[in-house]
């Protein structure tokens, strides 16, 4: 399990670097997704499967989709054609493929070796996380929810049609 | 080493079964749609037209595998692989019968939700990488639709999680020994069914592909086996939704007299047939109708269901 | 929501209805006698060609799929030297049949003309000409027309009086 942890962290660091190095926005986002997935594996190997799942669902599954959504709309400019020659180079696609293969290999290893067991210490289930969130960290949760509410109200205000 | 052998048999058995079901669905769906539309469907190739499956596969494999010169090559190839991988990985956490499952993950349900949220990328990236207007529109629609319906999908399942007290699908099934969760969680079942249809973008929620407006939406530019992957991915998605409905709401393998696996297969087939029947009977809603239906009806409904379920469970101790 | 369930149920009930599909090669559909299918050239009751090669069908054809060449035999009877219909062009509109003054060209209730080779869709006179009179079994153009041909002189046609000698002064 310790090997899994180090490989996953390595992939996370490497792919995060590649996010920065990529000139193409969507390819950079793909590396960002990869980075989030490997962080999820890191959480899993540390014995926090709930956090790992939430990381994938919330960050990789929802927030990054919105990023891709925005880039999709913005990217179809007249200059896009000139960039395509750069995109078609093999060095852009070999990297993420190899890294993803490593991650998939690890996933298979985790499933086959010791399903549900943690790297060190016991696995932290959803109940412990919930008790911690609504026990000692209640204030933090409430603050975050107020922040989200403010964001929601702000978004609603900005998205409202002017009533003139 | 016997545990490794059992594991391997489970892995390849599940993979084989799922892919077979998907292949049979290619033929079965056309046959069943024809049945409810007073037609015969494919009935020429072989007995009852069963060899149609082989004909379709041969056609799919021998067609020209064309990548448009204006497409983003890497993402274009990646997209169909993503949908197959995510949907197939979701099957790893499903318990088909006692002892017949790939892995008993303690966050099984969350793993399914994670994988289905990763599945969005397939459609979105396919739409973007094709670099054509219809594909892009399909991709945009898919992104908004699947993101929205994922929310209710997750929320509708939480009632089941409260009742069972676990994310593990095996424990959820075992918690239904006394009563199927469809009775206390009927709203959850309805919302999950609708959201599941939207997640696999089946008719009536096939706005991302909408043949009549967007040609074929996000897979307009795909041909041959890459298109086949999308199609097989959709059929496996239908199977996955049926399997999960059975496991979460209809007691999984639990049933009298017959062996557990038979019960599971029977219940799953019923829901696959139901989904095909729904495809044959309902029209596609408009896009704003889809969105307002989701956010204004399904979201409050699933939240209410969650709150009421939680309250009752707390009150009963 | 109830209407949705009702329509699902209604569609489900259709599974037990009679099939609307006609299993074609085994069950042939009924085609009325005036169905516009494969074009034929007919013969008059005496067994001669009806076609007088007037070109009216070729002129009427909106897609120009008919081509023919007129010629005469020794007695002055006109007939087509060749008569060619390109069925890969033909739209089976029936205008040729309406234009024909001698009921020679007719459309029949037969549509099974599939071919693997496109050239096989060009029908020559041998393929077009049938041995019978088609839809008008008693009609014979030369028996009602005034033209003299072999075996029928002037004034011998049906309801035709003998020719008048306009140079004679006798009443």
Short mmCIF file of N, CA, C and O in Angstrom, two decimals, chain B residues 122-220:
data_model
loop_
_atom_site.label_atom_id
_atom_site.label_comp_id
_atom_site.label_asym_id
_atom_site.label_seq_id
_atom_site.Cartn_x
_atom_site.Cartn_y
_atom_site.Cartn_z
N UNK B 122 -16.70 11.83 -20.85
CA UNK B 122 -16.73 11.16 -22.15
C UNK B 122 -17.55 11.97 -23.14
O UNK B 122 -17.08 12.32 -24.23
N UNK B 123 -18.78 12.31 -22.72
CA UNK B 123 -19.69 13.00 -23.63
C UNK B 123 -19.21 14.42 -23.91
O UNK B 123 -19.19 14.88 -25.05
N UNK B 124 -18.79 15.10 -22.85
CA UNK B 124 -18.38 16.49 -23.01
C UNK B 124 -17.15 16.59 -23.89
O UNK B 124 -17.08 17.40 -24.83
N UNK B 125 -16.16 15.72 -23.62
CA UNK B 125 -14.93 15.79 -24.41
C UNK B 125 -15.17 15.34 -25.84
O UNK B 125 -14.59 15.90 -26.77
N UNK B 126 -16.06 14.36 -26.02
CA UNK B 126 -16.39 13.95 -27.39
C UNK B 126 -16.99 15.12 -28.15
O UNK B 126 -16.64 15.37 -29.30
N UNK B 127 -17.89 15.83 -27.49
CA UNK B 127 -18.51 16.99 -28.14
C UNK B 127 -17.51 18.06 -28.47
O UNK B 127 -17.55 18.66 -29.54
N UNK B 128 -16.56 18.27 -27.56
CA UNK B 128 -15.59 19.33 -27.80
C UNK B 128 -14.58 18.91 -28.86
O UNK B 128 -14.24 19.68 -29.74
N UNK B 129 -14.09 17.66 -28.76
CA UNK B 129 -13.00 17.22 -29.63
C UNK B 129 -13.45 17.09 -31.08
O UNK B 129 -12.65 17.25 -31.98
N UNK B 130 -14.74 16.83 -31.31
CA UNK B 130 -15.21 16.69 -32.68
C UNK B 130 -15.11 18.00 -33.44
O UNK B 130 -15.02 18.01 -34.65
N UNK B 131 -15.16 19.10 -32.70
CA UNK B 131 -14.93 20.41 -33.31
C UNK B 131 -15.97 20.73 -34.38
O UNK B 131 -15.65 21.34 -35.40
N UNK B 132 -17.19 20.29 -34.19
CA UNK B 132 -18.26 20.69 -35.09
C UNK B 132 -19.41 21.23 -34.24
O UNK B 132 -19.53 20.89 -33.07
N UNK B 133 -20.25 22.06 -34.87
CA UNK B 133 -21.21 22.81 -34.05
C UNK B 133 -22.23 21.90 -33.39
O UNK B 133 -22.58 22.09 -32.23
N UNK B 134 -22.69 20.87 -34.11
CA UNK B 134 -23.71 20.01 -33.52
C UNK B 134 -23.14 19.22 -32.35
O UNK B 134 -23.78 19.06 -31.32
N UNK B 135 -21.90 18.73 -32.55
CA UNK B 135 -21.27 17.99 -31.47
C UNK B 135 -21.09 18.88 -30.25
O UNK B 135 -21.33 18.46 -29.12
N UNK B 136 -20.67 20.12 -30.50
CA UNK B 136 -20.44 21.02 -29.38
C UNK B 136 -21.74 21.30 -28.63
O UNK B 136 -21.77 21.26 -27.39
N UNK B 137 -22.82 21.53 -29.39
CA UNK B 137 -24.10 21.76 -28.73
C UNK B 137 -24.51 20.54 -27.92
O UNK B 137 -24.99 20.66 -26.79
N UNK B 138 -24.30 19.36 -28.50
CA UNK B 138 -24.62 18.14 -27.78
C UNK B 138 -23.79 18.02 -26.51
O UNK B 138 -24.31 17.67 -25.45
N UNK B 139 -22.51 18.34 -26.62
CA UNK B 139 -21.64 18.27 -25.46
C UNK B 139 -22.06 19.24 -24.37
O UNK B 139 -22.09 18.89 -23.18
N UNK B 140 -22.44 20.46 -24.79
CA UNK B 140 -22.88 21.46 -23.80
C UNK B 140 -24.14 20.98 -23.09
O UNK B 140 -24.24 21.05 -21.86
N UNK B 141 -25.09 20.49 -23.89
CA UNK B 141 -26.32 19.99 -23.29
C UNK B 141 -26.03 18.85 -22.32
O UNK B 141 -26.58 18.80 -21.22
N UNK B 142 -25.14 17.94 -22.77
CA UNK B 142 -24.83 16.78 -21.94
C UNK B 142 -24.22 17.23 -20.62
O UNK B 142 -24.58 16.73 -19.56
N UNK B 143 -23.29 18.20 -20.70
CA UNK B 143 -22.63 18.65 -19.47
C UNK B 143 -23.66 19.19 -18.48
O UNK B 143 -23.69 18.78 -17.32
N UNK B 144 -24.53 20.09 -18.96
CA UNK B 144 -25.51 20.68 -18.05
C UNK B 144 -26.48 19.63 -17.54
O UNK B 144 -26.76 19.56 -16.33
N UNK B 145 -26.97 18.79 -18.44
CA UNK B 145 -27.97 17.80 -18.04
C UNK B 145 -27.42 16.80 -17.04
O UNK B 145 -28.02 16.54 -16.00
N UNK B 146 -26.23 16.27 -17.34
CA UNK B 146 -25.72 15.21 -16.48
C UNK B 146 -25.27 15.76 -15.14
O UNK B 146 -25.44 15.12 -14.10
N UNK B 147 -24.71 16.98 -15.15
CA UNK B 147 -24.33 17.59 -13.87
C UNK B 147 -25.55 17.79 -12.99
O UNK B 147 -25.54 17.49 -11.80
N UNK B 148 -26.63 18.32 -13.59
CA UNK B 148 -27.83 18.59 -12.81
C UNK B 148 -28.42 17.30 -12.25
O UNK B 148 -28.71 17.20 -11.07
N UNK B 149 -28.56 16.31 -13.12
CA UNK B 149 -29.27 15.11 -12.67
C UNK B 149 -28.43 14.26 -11.74
O UNK B 149 -28.96 13.45 -11.00
N UNK B 150 -27.09 14.45 -11.80
CA UNK B 150 -26.24 13.76 -10.83
C UNK B 150 -26.59 14.18 -9.40
O UNK B 150 -26.55 13.37 -8.47
N UNK B 151 -26.93 15.45 -9.25
CA UNK B 151 -27.23 15.96 -7.91
C UNK B 151 -28.40 15.21 -7.31
O UNK B 151 -28.33 14.67 -6.20
N UNK B 152 -29.51 15.10 -8.09
CA UNK B 152 -30.69 14.42 -7.53
C UNK B 152 -30.43 12.93 -7.39
O UNK B 152 -30.95 12.28 -6.50
N UNK B 153 -29.61 12.42 -8.31
CA UNK B 153 -29.30 11.00 -8.26
C UNK B 153 -28.63 10.67 -6.92
O UNK B 153 -29.04 9.74 -6.22
N UNK B 154 -27.62 11.49 -6.56
CA UNK B 154 -26.95 11.27 -5.29
C UNK B 154 -27.91 11.45 -4.13
O UNK B 154 -27.96 10.61 -3.22
N UNK B 155 -28.70 12.52 -4.16
CA UNK B 155 -29.60 12.80 -3.03
C UNK B 155 -30.67 11.72 -2.89
O UNK B 155 -31.02 11.34 -1.78
N UNK B 156 -31.16 11.22 -4.03
CA UNK B 156 -32.22 10.22 -3.93
C UNK B 156 -31.72 8.92 -3.31
O UNK B 156 -32.49 8.16 -2.75
N UNK B 157 -30.41 8.68 -3.44
CA UNK B 157 -29.86 7.44 -2.89
C UNK B 157 -29.59 7.54 -1.40
O UNK B 157 -29.45 6.54 -0.71
N UNK B 158 -29.50 8.79 -0.89
CA UNK B 158 -29.11 8.94 0.51
C UNK B 158 -30.18 8.40 1.46
O UNK B 158 -29.87 7.96 2.57
N UNK B 159 -31.45 8.42 1.03
CA UNK B 159 -32.50 7.84 1.86
C UNK B 159 -32.24 6.35 2.09
O UNK B 159 -32.34 5.85 3.22
N UNK B 160 -31.85 5.66 1.03
CA UNK B 160 -31.50 4.24 1.15
C UNK B 160 -30.32 4.07 2.09
O UNK B 160 -30.31 3.17 2.94
N UNK B 161 -29.35 4.97 1.96
CA UNK B 161 -28.16 4.86 2.81
C UNK B 161 -28.54 5.05 4.28
O UNK B 161 -28.05 4.33 5.15
N UNK B 162 -29.45 5.98 4.54
CA UNK B 162 -29.89 6.20 5.93
C UNK B 162 -30.55 4.94 6.46
O UNK B 162 -30.26 4.47 7.56
N UNK B 163 -31.43 4.33 5.67
CA UNK B 163 -32.16 3.15 6.13
C UNK B 163 -31.22 1.97 6.35
O UNK B 163 -31.34 1.23 7.33
N UNK B 164 -30.26 1.80 5.42
CA UNK B 164 -29.37 0.65 5.53
C UNK B 164 -28.21 0.94 6.48
O UNK B 164 -27.62 0.02 7.03
N UNK B 165 -27.88 2.21 6.64
CA UNK B 165 -26.75 2.57 7.50
C UNK B 165 -25.41 2.22 6.91
O UNK B 165 -24.45 1.99 7.65
N UNK B 166 -25.33 2.15 5.59
CA UNK B 166 -24.05 1.79 4.98
C UNK B 166 -24.03 2.21 3.53
O UNK B 166 -25.07 2.31 2.88
N UNK B 167 -22.80 2.46 3.04
CA UNK B 167 -22.63 2.73 1.61
C UNK B 167 -22.36 1.44 0.85
O UNK B 167 -22.32 1.44 -0.37
N UNK B 168 -22.11 0.36 1.60
CA UNK B 168 -21.74 -0.89 0.96
C UNK B 168 -22.98 -1.53 0.34
O UNK B 168 -23.98 -1.76 1.02
N UNK B 169 -22.91 -1.83 -0.95
CA UNK B 169 -24.10 -2.34 -1.64
C UNK B 169 -24.52 -3.69 -1.09
O UNK B 169 -25.70 -4.00 -1.02
N UNK B 170 -23.54 -4.52 -0.68
CA UNK B 170 -23.90 -5.83 -0.12
C UNK B 170 -24.72 -5.65 1.15
O UNK B 170 -25.76 -6.30 1.33
N UNK B 171 -24.28 -4.72 2.02
CA UNK B 171 -25.02 -4.51 3.26
C UNK B 171 -26.38 -3.89 2.98
O UNK B 171 -27.36 -4.17 3.68
N UNK B 172 -26.46 -3.04 1.96
CA UNK B 172 -27.76 -2.45 1.60
C UNK B 172 -28.73 -3.54 1.18
O UNK B 172 -29.88 -3.58 1.59
N UNK B 173 -28.23 -4.48 0.37
CA UNK B 173 -29.11 -5.58 -0.06
C UNK B 173 -29.52 -6.42 1.14
O UNK B 173 -30.69 -6.78 1.29
N UNK B 174 -28.55 -6.70 2.02
CA UNK B 174 -28.88 -7.54 3.17
C UNK B 174 -29.84 -6.84 4.13
O UNK B 174 -30.60 -7.49 4.84
N UNK B 175 -29.81 -5.50 4.14
CA UNK B 175 -30.74 -4.77 5.01
C UNK B 175 -32.18 -4.85 4.49
O UNK B 175 -33.10 -4.44 5.19
N UNK B 176 -32.36 -5.35 3.26
CA UNK B 176 -33.72 -5.42 2.71
C UNK B 176 -34.35 -6.80 2.90
O UNK B 176 -35.35 -7.12 2.27
N UNK B 177 -33.77 -7.61 3.81
CA UNK B 177 -34.32 -8.95 4.07
C UNK B 177 -35.79 -8.86 4.48
O UNK B 177 -36.62 -9.64 4.03
N UNK B 178 -36.11 -7.86 5.35
CA UNK B 178 -37.48 -7.75 5.83
C UNK B 178 -38.39 -7.11 4.80
O UNK B 178 -39.48 -7.61 4.52
N UNK B 179 -37.94 -5.99 4.26
CA UNK B 179 -38.81 -5.24 3.35
C UNK B 179 -37.95 -4.57 2.29
O UNK B 179 -36.88 -4.04 2.59
N UNK B 180 -38.43 -4.64 1.03
CA UNK B 180 -37.70 -3.95 -0.02
C UNK B 180 -37.76 -2.45 0.21
O UNK B 180 -38.78 -1.91 0.63
N UNK B 181 -36.67 -1.77 -0.11
CA UNK B 181 -36.61 -0.32 0.15
C UNK B 181 -37.51 0.48 -0.78
O UNK B 181 -37.66 1.68 -0.61
N UNK B 182 -38.10 -0.18 -1.78
CA UNK B 182 -38.96 0.59 -2.68
C UNK B 182 -40.20 1.09 -1.93
O UNK B 182 -40.76 2.13 -2.27
N UNK B 183 -40.61 0.37 -0.87
CA UNK B 183 -41.80 0.82 -0.14
C UNK B 183 -41.53 2.07 0.69
O UNK B 183 -42.21 3.09 0.49
N UNK B 184 -40.55 2.07 1.59
CA UNK B 184 -40.31 3.32 2.33
C UNK B 184 -39.66 4.40 1.49
O UNK B 184 -39.77 5.58 1.82
N UNK B 185 -38.99 4.02 0.41
CA UNK B 185 -38.24 5.00 -0.39
C UNK B 185 -38.82 5.13 -1.78
O UNK B 185 -38.07 5.21 -2.76
N UNK B 186 -40.16 5.16 -1.88
CA UNK B 186 -40.74 5.16 -3.22
C UNK B 186 -40.33 6.40 -4.00
O UNK B 186 -40.00 6.32 -5.19
N UNK B 187 -40.32 7.56 -3.31
CA UNK B 187 -39.91 8.80 -4.00
C UNK B 187 -38.47 8.69 -4.46
O UNK B 187 -38.12 9.07 -5.58
N UNK B 188 -37.63 8.15 -3.56
CA UNK B 188 -36.22 7.96 -3.93
C UNK B 188 -36.09 7.09 -5.16
O UNK B 188 -35.30 7.39 -6.07
N UNK B 189 -36.90 6.02 -5.23
CA UNK B 189 -36.85 5.12 -6.39
C UNK B 189 -37.24 5.86 -7.66
O UNK B 189 -36.54 5.76 -8.68
N UNK B 190 -38.33 6.64 -7.59
CA UNK B 190 -38.78 7.35 -8.79
C UNK B 190 -37.73 8.35 -9.25
O UNK B 190 -37.37 8.40 -10.44
N UNK B 191 -37.19 9.12 -8.29
CA UNK B 191 -36.19 10.12 -8.66
C UNK B 191 -34.95 9.45 -9.21
O UNK B 191 -34.37 9.90 -10.21
N UNK B 192 -34.54 8.33 -8.59
CA UNK B 192 -33.34 7.64 -9.09
C UNK B 192 -33.57 7.10 -10.49
O UNK B 192 -32.68 7.16 -11.34
N UNK B 193 -34.74 6.57 -10.73
CA UNK B 193 -35.04 6.03 -12.06
C UNK B 193 -34.95 7.14 -13.11
O UNK B 193 -34.32 6.97 -14.16
N UNK B 194 -35.58 8.29 -12.80
CA UNK B 194 -35.56 9.40 -13.77
C UNK B 194 -34.14 9.90 -13.97
O UNK B 194 -33.68 10.09 -15.10
N UNK B 195 -33.43 10.10 -12.84
CA UNK B 195 -32.07 10.61 -12.95
C UNK B 195 -31.17 9.59 -13.65
O UNK B 195 -30.28 9.98 -14.41
N UNK B 196 -31.43 8.32 -13.43
CA UNK B 196 -30.63 7.30 -14.10
C UNK B 196 -30.83 7.34 -15.61
O UNK B 196 -29.88 7.23 -16.37
N UNK B 197 -32.09 7.52 -16.02
CA UNK B 197 -32.36 7.66 -17.45
C UNK B 197 -31.62 8.86 -18.01
O UNK B 197 -31.06 8.82 -19.10
N UNK B 198 -31.61 9.97 -17.24
CA UNK B 198 -30.95 11.17 -17.71
C UNK B 198 -29.44 10.98 -17.74
O UNK B 198 -28.76 11.50 -18.62
N UNK B 199 -28.91 10.22 -16.79
CA UNK B 199 -27.46 10.02 -16.75
C UNK B 199 -26.97 9.21 -17.94
O UNK B 199 -25.89 9.47 -18.46
N UNK B 200 -27.76 8.22 -18.35
CA UNK B 200 -27.35 7.42 -19.51
C UNK B 200 -27.85 8.05 -20.80
O UNK B 200 -27.73 7.46 -21.85
N UNK B 201 -28.38 9.25 -20.70
CA UNK B 201 -29.05 9.98 -21.79
C UNK B 201 -29.81 9.06 -22.73
O UNK B 201 -29.57 8.98 -23.92
N UNK B 202 -30.76 8.36 -22.13
CA UNK B 202 -31.69 7.56 -22.91
C UNK B 202 -32.90 8.44 -23.25
O UNK B 202 -33.17 9.42 -22.55
N UNK B 203 -33.62 8.08 -24.31
CA UNK B 203 -34.92 8.70 -24.53
C UNK B 203 -35.74 8.42 -23.28
O UNK B 203 -35.70 7.33 -22.76
N UNK B 204 -36.51 9.35 -22.71
CA UNK B 204 -36.83 10.70 -23.20
C UNK B 204 -35.80 11.78 -22.85
O UNK B 204 -36.07 12.94 -23.11
N UNK B 205 -34.66 11.41 -22.27
CA UNK B 205 -33.69 12.45 -21.91
C UNK B 205 -32.50 12.42 -22.86
O UNK B 205 -31.37 12.58 -22.44
N UNK B 206 -32.73 12.19 -24.13
CA UNK B 206 -31.61 12.06 -25.06
C UNK B 206 -31.29 13.37 -25.74
O UNK B 206 -30.90 13.40 -26.90
N UNK B 207 -31.46 14.48 -25.02
CA UNK B 207 -31.18 15.78 -25.64
C UNK B 207 -29.76 15.92 -26.14
O UNK B 207 -29.55 16.58 -27.15
N UNK B 208 -28.73 15.35 -25.48
CA UNK B 208 -27.39 15.48 -26.04
C UNK B 208 -27.24 14.87 -27.41
O UNK B 208 -26.39 15.30 -28.18
N UNK B 209 -28.03 13.85 -27.75
CA UNK B 209 -27.88 13.28 -29.09
C UNK B 209 -29.01 13.66 -30.03
O UNK B 209 -28.79 13.72 -31.23
N UNK B 210 -30.19 13.91 -29.48
CA UNK B 210 -31.33 14.44 -30.23
C UNK B 210 -31.21 14.39 -31.74
O UNK B 210 -30.89 15.36 -32.38
N UNK B 211 -31.47 13.24 -32.32
CA UNK B 211 -31.28 13.06 -33.76
C UNK B 211 -31.96 14.12 -34.60
O UNK B 211 -31.45 14.54 -35.62
N UNK B 212 -33.15 14.56 -34.14
CA UNK B 212 -33.91 15.44 -35.01
C UNK B 212 -33.42 16.88 -34.99
O UNK B 212 -33.72 17.63 -35.89
N UNK B 213 -32.65 17.26 -33.96
CA UNK B 213 -32.17 18.65 -33.93
C UNK B 213 -30.65 18.71 -34.10
O UNK B 213 -30.13 19.60 -34.76
N UNK B 214 -29.92 17.79 -33.50
CA UNK B 214 -28.45 17.88 -33.48
C UNK B 214 -27.80 16.76 -34.28
O UNK B 214 -26.70 16.35 -33.98
N UNK B 215 -28.50 16.24 -35.30
CA UNK B 215 -28.01 15.08 -36.07
C UNK B 215 -27.82 13.91 -35.11
O UNK B 215 -28.70 13.12 -34.95
N UNK B 216 -26.66 13.80 -34.48
CA UNK B 216 -26.53 12.79 -33.44
C UNK B 216 -25.82 13.38 -32.24
O UNK B 216 -25.26 12.67 -31.42
N UNK B 217 -25.79 14.71 -32.15
CA UNK B 217 -25.18 15.35 -30.99
C UNK B 217 -23.70 15.06 -30.87
O UNK B 217 -22.96 15.14 -31.86
N UNK B 218 -23.29 14.64 -29.68
CA UNK B 218 -21.86 14.56 -29.41
C UNK B 218 -21.17 13.49 -30.23
O UNK B 218 -19.97 13.54 -30.41
N UNK B 219 -21.87 12.45 -30.72
CA UNK B 219 -21.15 11.47 -31.53
C UNK B 219 -21.48 11.57 -33.02
O UNK B 219 -21.42 10.59 -33.74
N UNK B 220 -21.77 12.81 -33.47
CA UNK B 220 -21.99 13.01 -34.91
C UNK B 220 -20.79 12.58 -35.74
O UNK B 220 -20.91 11.99 -36.79
#
